Coordinates of C-alpha atoms in Angstrom, one line a residue:
M5 CA -41.7 110.7 57.8
S6 CA -38.0 110.5 56.8
A7 CA -36.2 107.7 54.6
R8 CA -34.5 106.2 58.1
V9 CA -38.2 104.8 59.6
R10 CA -39.8 104.6 56.5
P11 CA -42.1 101.1 57.0
V12 CA -41.4 98.1 55.1
Y13 CA -45.3 96.8 55.8
A14 CA -46.9 99.4 53.6
A15 CA -45.6 96.7 50.8
A16 CA -47.9 94.2 52.4
V17 CA -50.8 96.7 53.2
A18 CA -50.6 97.3 49.3
V19 CA -50.8 94.0 48.3
A20 CA -54.3 93.5 50.4
L21 CA -55.6 97.0 49.7
A22 CA -54.9 97.5 45.8
T23 CA -57.8 95.5 44.7
T24 CA -60.4 96.9 47.0
A25 CA -61.9 99.9 48.1
V26 CA -63.1 99.9 51.6
A27 CA -62.8 103.3 52.7
P28 CA -66.0 105.0 53.9
L29 CA -68.8 106.7 52.2
A30 CA -68.5 111.0 52.0
A31 CA -70.9 111.2 54.7
A32 CA -69.9 113.1 57.5
A33 CA -70.7 116.2 59.5
P34 CA -70.1 119.1 59.1
R35 CA -70.8 119.0 55.5
P36 CA -70.7 122.0 52.6
P37 CA -73.3 122.6 50.5
G38 CA -74.1 119.4 48.2
E39 CA -73.1 116.7 50.2
S40 CA -75.3 114.2 51.3
A41 CA -76.1 111.9 54.2
A42 CA -78.0 109.3 52.6
A43 CA -78.7 105.9 54.1
L44 CA -77.0 102.7 52.8
P45 CA -79.1 100.1 51.1
E46 CA -80.8 97.8 52.5
Q47 CA -78.6 94.7 53.2
P48 CA -79.9 91.0 53.5
E49 CA -80.1 89.7 57.2
Q50 CA -76.3 88.5 58.1
P51 CA -74.7 87.3 61.2
P52 CA -73.9 90.7 63.4
G53 CA -70.6 92.3 62.1
T54 CA -70.4 90.1 58.5
S55 CA -72.9 92.5 57.0
A56 CA -71.5 95.4 54.4
P57 CA -72.2 97.8 56.3
A58 CA -71.0 96.6 59.5
L59 CA -67.5 95.9 58.1
L60 CA -67.7 99.1 56.3
S61 CA -68.3 100.6 60.0
R62 CA -65.1 98.5 60.9
L63 CA -62.8 99.6 58.6
Q64 CA -63.9 103.3 58.6
T65 CA -62.9 103.1 62.7
L66 CA -59.4 101.2 61.7
Y67 CA -58.9 104.0 59.0
R68 CA -59.5 107.1 61.7
Q69 CA -57.3 105.7 64.1
T70 CA -54.4 104.9 61.8
E71 CA -54.7 108.6 60.2
E72 CA -54.9 110.0 63.7
A73 CA -51.7 108.2 64.7
T74 CA -50.3 109.1 61.5
E75 CA -50.7 112.8 61.9
A76 CA -49.3 112.4 65.4
Y77 CA -46.4 110.7 64.2
K78 CA -45.6 113.1 61.2
T79 CA -46.4 116.1 63.7
T80 CA -43.6 114.6 66.3
D81 CA -41.3 113.6 63.2
V82 CA -41.5 118.0 62.2
E83 CA -40.9 118.6 66.1
L84 CA -38.1 116.3 66.6
K85 CA -36.3 117.7 63.2
R86 CA -36.7 121.6 64.5
R87 CA -35.3 120.3 68.1
E88 CA -32.5 118.6 66.0
A89 CA -31.6 121.8 64.3
E90 CA -32.1 123.8 67.7
D91 CA -29.8 121.5 69.3
K92 CA -27.2 121.9 66.5
R93 CA -27.5 125.7 66.8
I94 CA -27.1 125.7 70.7
A95 CA -24.2 123.4 70.4
A96 CA -22.4 125.5 67.9
S97 CA -22.8 129.0 70.0
L98 CA -21.8 126.6 72.9
A99 CA -18.5 125.8 71.4
T100 CA -17.9 129.6 70.4
A101 CA -18.6 130.7 73.9
R102 CA -16.1 128.1 75.4
T103 CA -13.5 129.4 73.1
A104 CA -14.1 133.3 73.9
L105 CA -14.4 132.1 77.4
A106 CA -10.8 130.3 77.1
R107 CA -9.4 133.5 75.7
S108 CA -11.0 135.9 78.4
R109 CA -9.4 133.3 81.0
G110 CA -6.0 133.3 79.2
A111 CA -6.2 137.5 78.9
A112 CA -7.1 137.7 82.5
G113 CA -4.1 135.1 83.8
R114 CA -1.7 137.1 81.5
L115 CA -2.7 140.4 83.4
A116 CA -2.0 138.7 86.5
R117 CA 1.3 137.6 86.0
E118 CA 2.2 141.0 84.5
Q119 CA 0.8 142.8 87.4
Y120 CA 2.7 140.5 89.8
Q121 CA 5.9 140.7 87.7
G122 CA 6.0 144.9 87.6
R123 CA 5.6 144.6 84.1
S124 CA 1.8 145.6 83.4
D125 CA 0.5 149.4 83.1
L126 CA -0.7 148.5 86.7
S127 CA 2.9 149.6 87.7
T128 CA 2.3 153.0 86.8
Y129 CA 0.3 153.3 90.4
M130 CA 3.7 153.1 91.8
R131 CA 5.4 155.2 89.8
V132 CA 2.4 158.2 90.3
L133 CA 2.9 157.8 94.0
L134 CA 6.8 158.0 93.3
A135 CA 6.6 160.9 91.2
E136 CA 9.4 163.8 91.5
D137 CA 6.7 166.6 91.3
P138 CA 2.6 166.8 90.9
Q139 CA 2.5 167.7 87.3
S140 CA 4.0 164.3 86.3
A141 CA 1.6 162.5 88.4
L142 CA -1.0 164.5 86.6
D143 CA 0.6 163.5 83.0
Q144 CA 0.3 159.9 84.1
R145 CA -3.2 160.1 84.9
H146 CA -4.5 158.8 81.6
V147 CA -1.8 155.8 81.8
L148 CA -3.5 154.9 85.0
A149 CA -7.1 155.4 83.7
R150 CA -6.4 153.3 80.9
A151 CA -4.8 150.2 83.0
A152 CA -7.6 150.3 85.1
G153 CA -10.3 150.2 82.4
E154 CA -8.5 147.4 80.7
R155 CA -8.3 145.3 83.9
Q156 CA -12.2 146.0 84.3
A157 CA -12.7 144.9 80.9
A158 CA -11.0 141.9 81.2
V159 CA -12.9 141.2 84.6
D160 CA -16.4 142.0 82.9
R161 CA -15.7 139.6 79.6
L162 CA -14.5 136.6 81.8
T163 CA -17.7 137.3 83.9
R164 CA -20.1 137.5 80.6
G165 CA -18.3 134.3 79.1
E166 CA -18.7 132.1 82.1
R167 CA -22.2 133.0 82.7
Q168 CA -23.0 132.6 78.9
A169 CA -21.4 129.1 78.4
A170 CA -22.8 128.4 81.8
D171 CA -26.4 129.3 80.1
L172 CA -25.6 127.6 76.8
A173 CA -24.4 124.5 78.6
R174 CA -27.6 124.0 80.7
A175 CA -29.9 124.8 77.3
S176 CA -27.8 122.2 75.6
R177 CA -28.7 119.6 78.2
R178 CA -32.4 120.5 78.3
A179 CA -32.2 120.3 74.3
L180 CA -30.6 116.9 74.6
D181 CA -33.3 115.9 77.1
E182 CA -36.4 116.8 74.9
Q183 CA -34.8 115.5 72.0
Q184 CA -34.6 112.0 73.4
A185 CA -38.2 112.2 75.0
L186 CA -39.2 113.3 71.7
A187 CA -37.5 110.4 70.1
K188 CA -39.1 108.2 72.1
R189 CA -42.6 109.3 71.7
Q190 CA -42.2 109.0 67.8
Q191 CA -41.5 105.4 68.5
R192 CA -44.3 104.4 70.1
E193 CA -46.5 106.8 67.5
K194 CA -44.9 104.4 65.0
D195 CA -45.7 101.3 66.4
D196 CA -49.4 102.6 67.2
V197 CA -49.4 103.0 63.5
E198 CA -47.9 99.8 62.4
Q199 CA -50.5 98.2 64.7
R200 CA -53.5 99.8 63.0
L201 CA -52.5 99.3 59.5
K202 CA -51.7 95.3 60.3
E203 CA -55.4 95.7 61.5
V204 CA -56.6 96.7 58.5
E205 CA -54.7 93.7 56.6
K206 CA -56.0 91.2 58.7
L207 CA -59.7 92.3 58.4
L208 CA -58.9 92.7 54.8
A209 CA -57.6 89.4 54.5
D210 CA -60.7 87.5 56.2
L211 CA -62.8 89.3 53.3
S212 CA -64.8 87.3 50.9
P213 CA -64.6 88.1 47.0
E214 CA -68.3 89.1 47.4
Q215 CA -67.8 91.2 50.5
L216 CA -65.2 93.0 48.6
S217 CA -67.3 93.3 45.7
E218 CA -70.0 94.8 48.1
L219 CA -67.7 97.3 49.7
T220 CA -66.8 98.5 46.4
R221 CA -70.4 99.1 45.2
L222 CA -70.9 101.2 48.3
E223 CA -68.1 103.6 48.2
Q224 CA -68.7 104.3 44.6
Q225 CA -72.4 104.7 45.0
G226 CA -71.4 107.1 48.0
T227 CA -69.0 109.2 46.0
D228 CA -71.1 109.3 43.0
R229 CA -73.8 110.7 45.2
A230 CA -71.9 113.2 47.3
Q231 CA -70.3 114.5 43.8
Q232 CA -73.7 114.9 42.3
N233 CA -75.1 116.8 45.0
L234 CA -72.2 119.3 45.3
L235 CA -71.8 119.8 41.7
S236 CA -75.6 120.6 41.4
S237 CA -75.5 122.7 44.3
G238 CA -73.1 125.4 42.2
A239 CA -70.7 125.2 45.0
L240 CA -67.9 125.0 42.4
S241 CA -69.6 127.4 39.6
G242 CA -66.9 129.3 37.6
T243 CA -63.7 128.5 36.1
R244 CA -60.4 130.4 37.5
A245 CA -56.8 130.0 36.4
P246 CA -54.2 129.2 39.2
S247 CA -51.1 131.6 40.2
P248 CA -48.2 131.4 38.5
E249 CA -46.8 129.2 41.7
G250 CA -50.2 127.3 42.0
D251 CA -49.5 126.0 38.4
R252 CA -46.0 124.6 39.1
A253 CA -47.4 123.5 42.1
L254 CA -50.1 121.3 40.3
T255 CA -48.3 120.4 37.5
Y256 CA -45.7 118.8 39.8
A257 CA -48.6 116.9 41.7
V258 CA -49.9 115.6 38.3
D259 CA -46.5 114.7 37.4
Q260 CA -46.7 112.1 40.7
I261 CA -49.9 110.1 39.5
G262 CA -49.3 106.5 39.5
K263 CA -46.7 106.6 42.4
P264 CA -47.7 104.6 45.4
Y265 CA -49.3 105.8 48.9
V266 CA -46.6 105.5 51.6
W267 CA -47.6 106.7 55.0
G268 CA -45.3 109.5 56.0
A269 CA -43.5 109.2 52.6
E270 CA -42.4 112.9 50.9
G271 CA -41.4 111.9 47.7
P272 CA -39.8 111.1 45.2
E273 CA -40.8 107.6 45.0
S274 CA -43.8 107.6 47.1
Y275 CA -46.3 110.3 49.0
D276 CA -48.8 110.1 51.9
C277 CA -51.4 113.0 51.2
S278 CA -49.9 115.7 52.7
G279 CA -46.0 114.9 51.8
L280 CA -47.4 115.0 48.0
T281 CA -49.0 118.6 48.6
S282 CA -46.3 120.0 50.6
Q283 CA -43.6 118.9 48.1
A284 CA -45.9 120.1 45.2
W285 CA -45.6 123.7 46.9
S286 CA -42.0 123.5 47.8
H287 CA -40.8 122.9 43.9
A288 CA -43.1 125.7 43.2
G289 CA -41.3 127.9 45.3
R290 CA -43.2 128.1 48.4
S291 CA -42.7 126.2 51.8
I292 CA -46.1 125.2 53.3
P293 CA -46.5 122.9 56.4
R294 CA -46.0 119.6 56.4
T295 CA -49.1 117.8 57.9
S296 CA -52.7 118.3 56.8
Q297 CA -53.8 119.5 59.9
E298 CA -51.0 122.3 60.2
Q299 CA -52.1 123.6 56.6
W300 CA -55.4 123.8 57.4
A301 CA -54.3 125.2 61.1
E302 CA -51.8 127.6 59.5
L303 CA -52.6 128.5 56.0
P304 CA -55.9 131.0 55.0
H305 CA -59.2 129.7 54.3
I306 CA -61.0 130.1 51.4
A307 CA -64.5 129.4 50.2
L308 CA -65.2 126.3 47.7
T309 CA -66.8 129.0 45.3
S310 CA -63.2 130.7 45.2
L311 CA -61.4 127.3 44.5
R312 CA -58.8 127.6 41.8
P313 CA -56.2 124.7 40.5
G314 CA -53.5 124.7 43.1
D315 CA -55.5 125.1 46.1
L316 CA -55.6 122.4 48.9
V317 CA -58.8 121.0 49.5
V318 CA -58.9 119.6 53.6
Y319 CA -61.2 116.6 54.9
F320 CA -62.6 115.2 57.7
P321 CA -63.5 117.0 61.0
K322 CA -59.8 116.4 62.4
A323 CA -58.2 117.7 58.9
T324 CA -56.7 114.5 58.6
H325 CA -56.6 114.1 54.9
V326 CA -55.8 116.7 51.9
A327 CA -55.7 116.9 48.3
M328 CA -54.8 119.4 45.5
Y329 CA -57.5 121.1 43.4
V330 CA -57.3 120.4 39.7
G331 CA -60.5 122.3 38.5
D332 CA -63.8 120.6 37.1
G333 CA -64.7 119.5 40.2
L334 CA -61.5 117.0 40.6
V335 CA -58.8 116.7 42.9
V336 CA -55.4 115.0 42.7
Q337 CA -54.3 113.4 45.6
A338 CA -52.2 110.2 47.5
P339 CA -55.6 108.7 48.7
R340 CA -54.7 105.7 51.2
P341 CA -52.4 102.7 52.1
G342 CA -52.2 100.5 48.8
A343 CA -53.5 103.2 46.7
R344 CA -51.3 105.3 44.1
V345 CA -51.5 109.0 43.5
K346 CA -54.4 109.7 41.3
V347 CA -56.8 111.9 40.2
S348 CA -60.3 111.9 42.1
P349 CA -64.0 114.0 42.4
I350 CA -63.4 116.3 44.7
A351 CA -66.7 115.2 47.0
A352 CA -64.9 111.4 47.6
N353 CA -64.1 112.3 51.2
P354 CA -65.9 114.7 53.7
L355 CA -65.1 118.2 52.7
L356 CA -63.8 120.4 55.7
G357 CA -62.9 123.3 53.5
A358 CA -59.9 124.8 51.2
V359 CA -57.0 126.8 51.8
R360 CA -54.4 128.8 49.8
P361 CA -50.8 128.6 50.2
D362 CA -50.3 131.9 48.3
P363 CA -53.4 134.0 48.7
A364 CA -52.0 137.2 47.7
A365 CA -50.5 135.9 44.2
A366 CA -52.7 137.2 41.2
P367 CA -53.9 134.2 38.8
L368 CA -52.3 133.8 35.3
T369 CA -54.3 136.1 32.5
P370 CA -56.1 135.9 30.5
L371 CA -57.8 132.7 31.3
S372 CA -57.8 131.6 27.5
A373 CA -53.7 131.6 28.1
Y374 CA -54.3 129.0 30.9
H375 CA -53.7 125.4 29.8
P376 CA -54.2 122.8 32.8
P377 CA -51.3 120.1 33.1
K378 CA -52.5 117.0 30.5
L379 CA -53.6 114.1 32.8
P380 CA -51.9 110.7 32.0
E381 CA -54.0 107.9 30.8
G382 CA -55.8 105.8 33.9
A383 CA -55.2 108.9 35.9
A384 CA -58.7 108.5 37.6
E385 CA -58.3 104.7 38.4
G386 CA -58.2 103.0 41.6
V387 CA -59.8 104.1 44.8
D388 CA -60.5 107.6 45.8
T389 CA -61.5 107.8 49.0
G390 CA -58.9 108.9 52.1
Y391 CA -59.5 108.2 55.9
S392 CA -62.7 108.4 57.3
S393 CA -64.5 110.7 59.9
E394 CA -65.4 109.7 63.2
T395 CA -68.8 109.3 62.3
D396 CA -70.3 105.6 61.2
P397 CA -72.7 104.8 58.3
D398 CA -76.4 105.0 59.1

């Protein structure tokens, strides 16, 4: 999201979320090899809706709805910027066409006046008719042809200019109408995100310290189990070096560790998940799509067994979260509101797959010459999970 609409309420949500870990267990389908869907531990009987699993389920739903609304907002924001640029291009073309049309009208008017006053080359017609002998008339044929050609060219330029100006004027009106419609849709989507975040904030504010502690325990338990299962499956076996661009992108992402998550933010002071990955690759010299869904849809897919540092890891069935692979089963990510950019286990969220922004680039060689960026102290502190998937815990 651009700076002009960055929400101020994120700070309030951060206060409520910073000391909690309430996102979902890493348990959603489809699951890559190694991920488990173990049921939550049995809980003591409590009033409906107040048990830890029930609270976790409710928060999962709210986080999922918030992320889907956020993705819709960001997609509209990208489209709105594209339409604004297109509108500027059409406006510039329209101005050029109108200038050319004015010149064509001026030339046509001047030609008409000269013809009326007998000063144009068209008066040659009269000289041909009144020539003393046929040879003189033939000698003036080229003058007559040139005069007719100039007149026709002036008429053609005027006709083309009027048609082009009319077409561009219609296109400009359509572009303006579409831009206004997108701006209205963007505002509705922004309001939707704000409402979802307020619901999260309210639910968190009503939780007791004991409930928060239990949710933290359940979250960490699920993350540890999923990470262990993934690593033991051998899906991440092998060590690889990044490409030169991937190395630069990863270095940039690691340098952002500790900066706050703000939905729609693209840096440099705060980021959302895809804002971090898109900016990291932009600073590496390669432009990639802005949203996690577009990154998943448009970038080449790779197998988890082929992961190398700098690749992007995408989460949840609707591709609503993304992180960057660090190596050794870890990713750097902006997890969710209230959290900060950090290093997390790759299985902290339900994996959808991975993409590589530079599939044709060769890795740095030799492998022994690659030195991963140094992680700052406390790089792994804080919550790991992002937004939840559509499935509730069993």
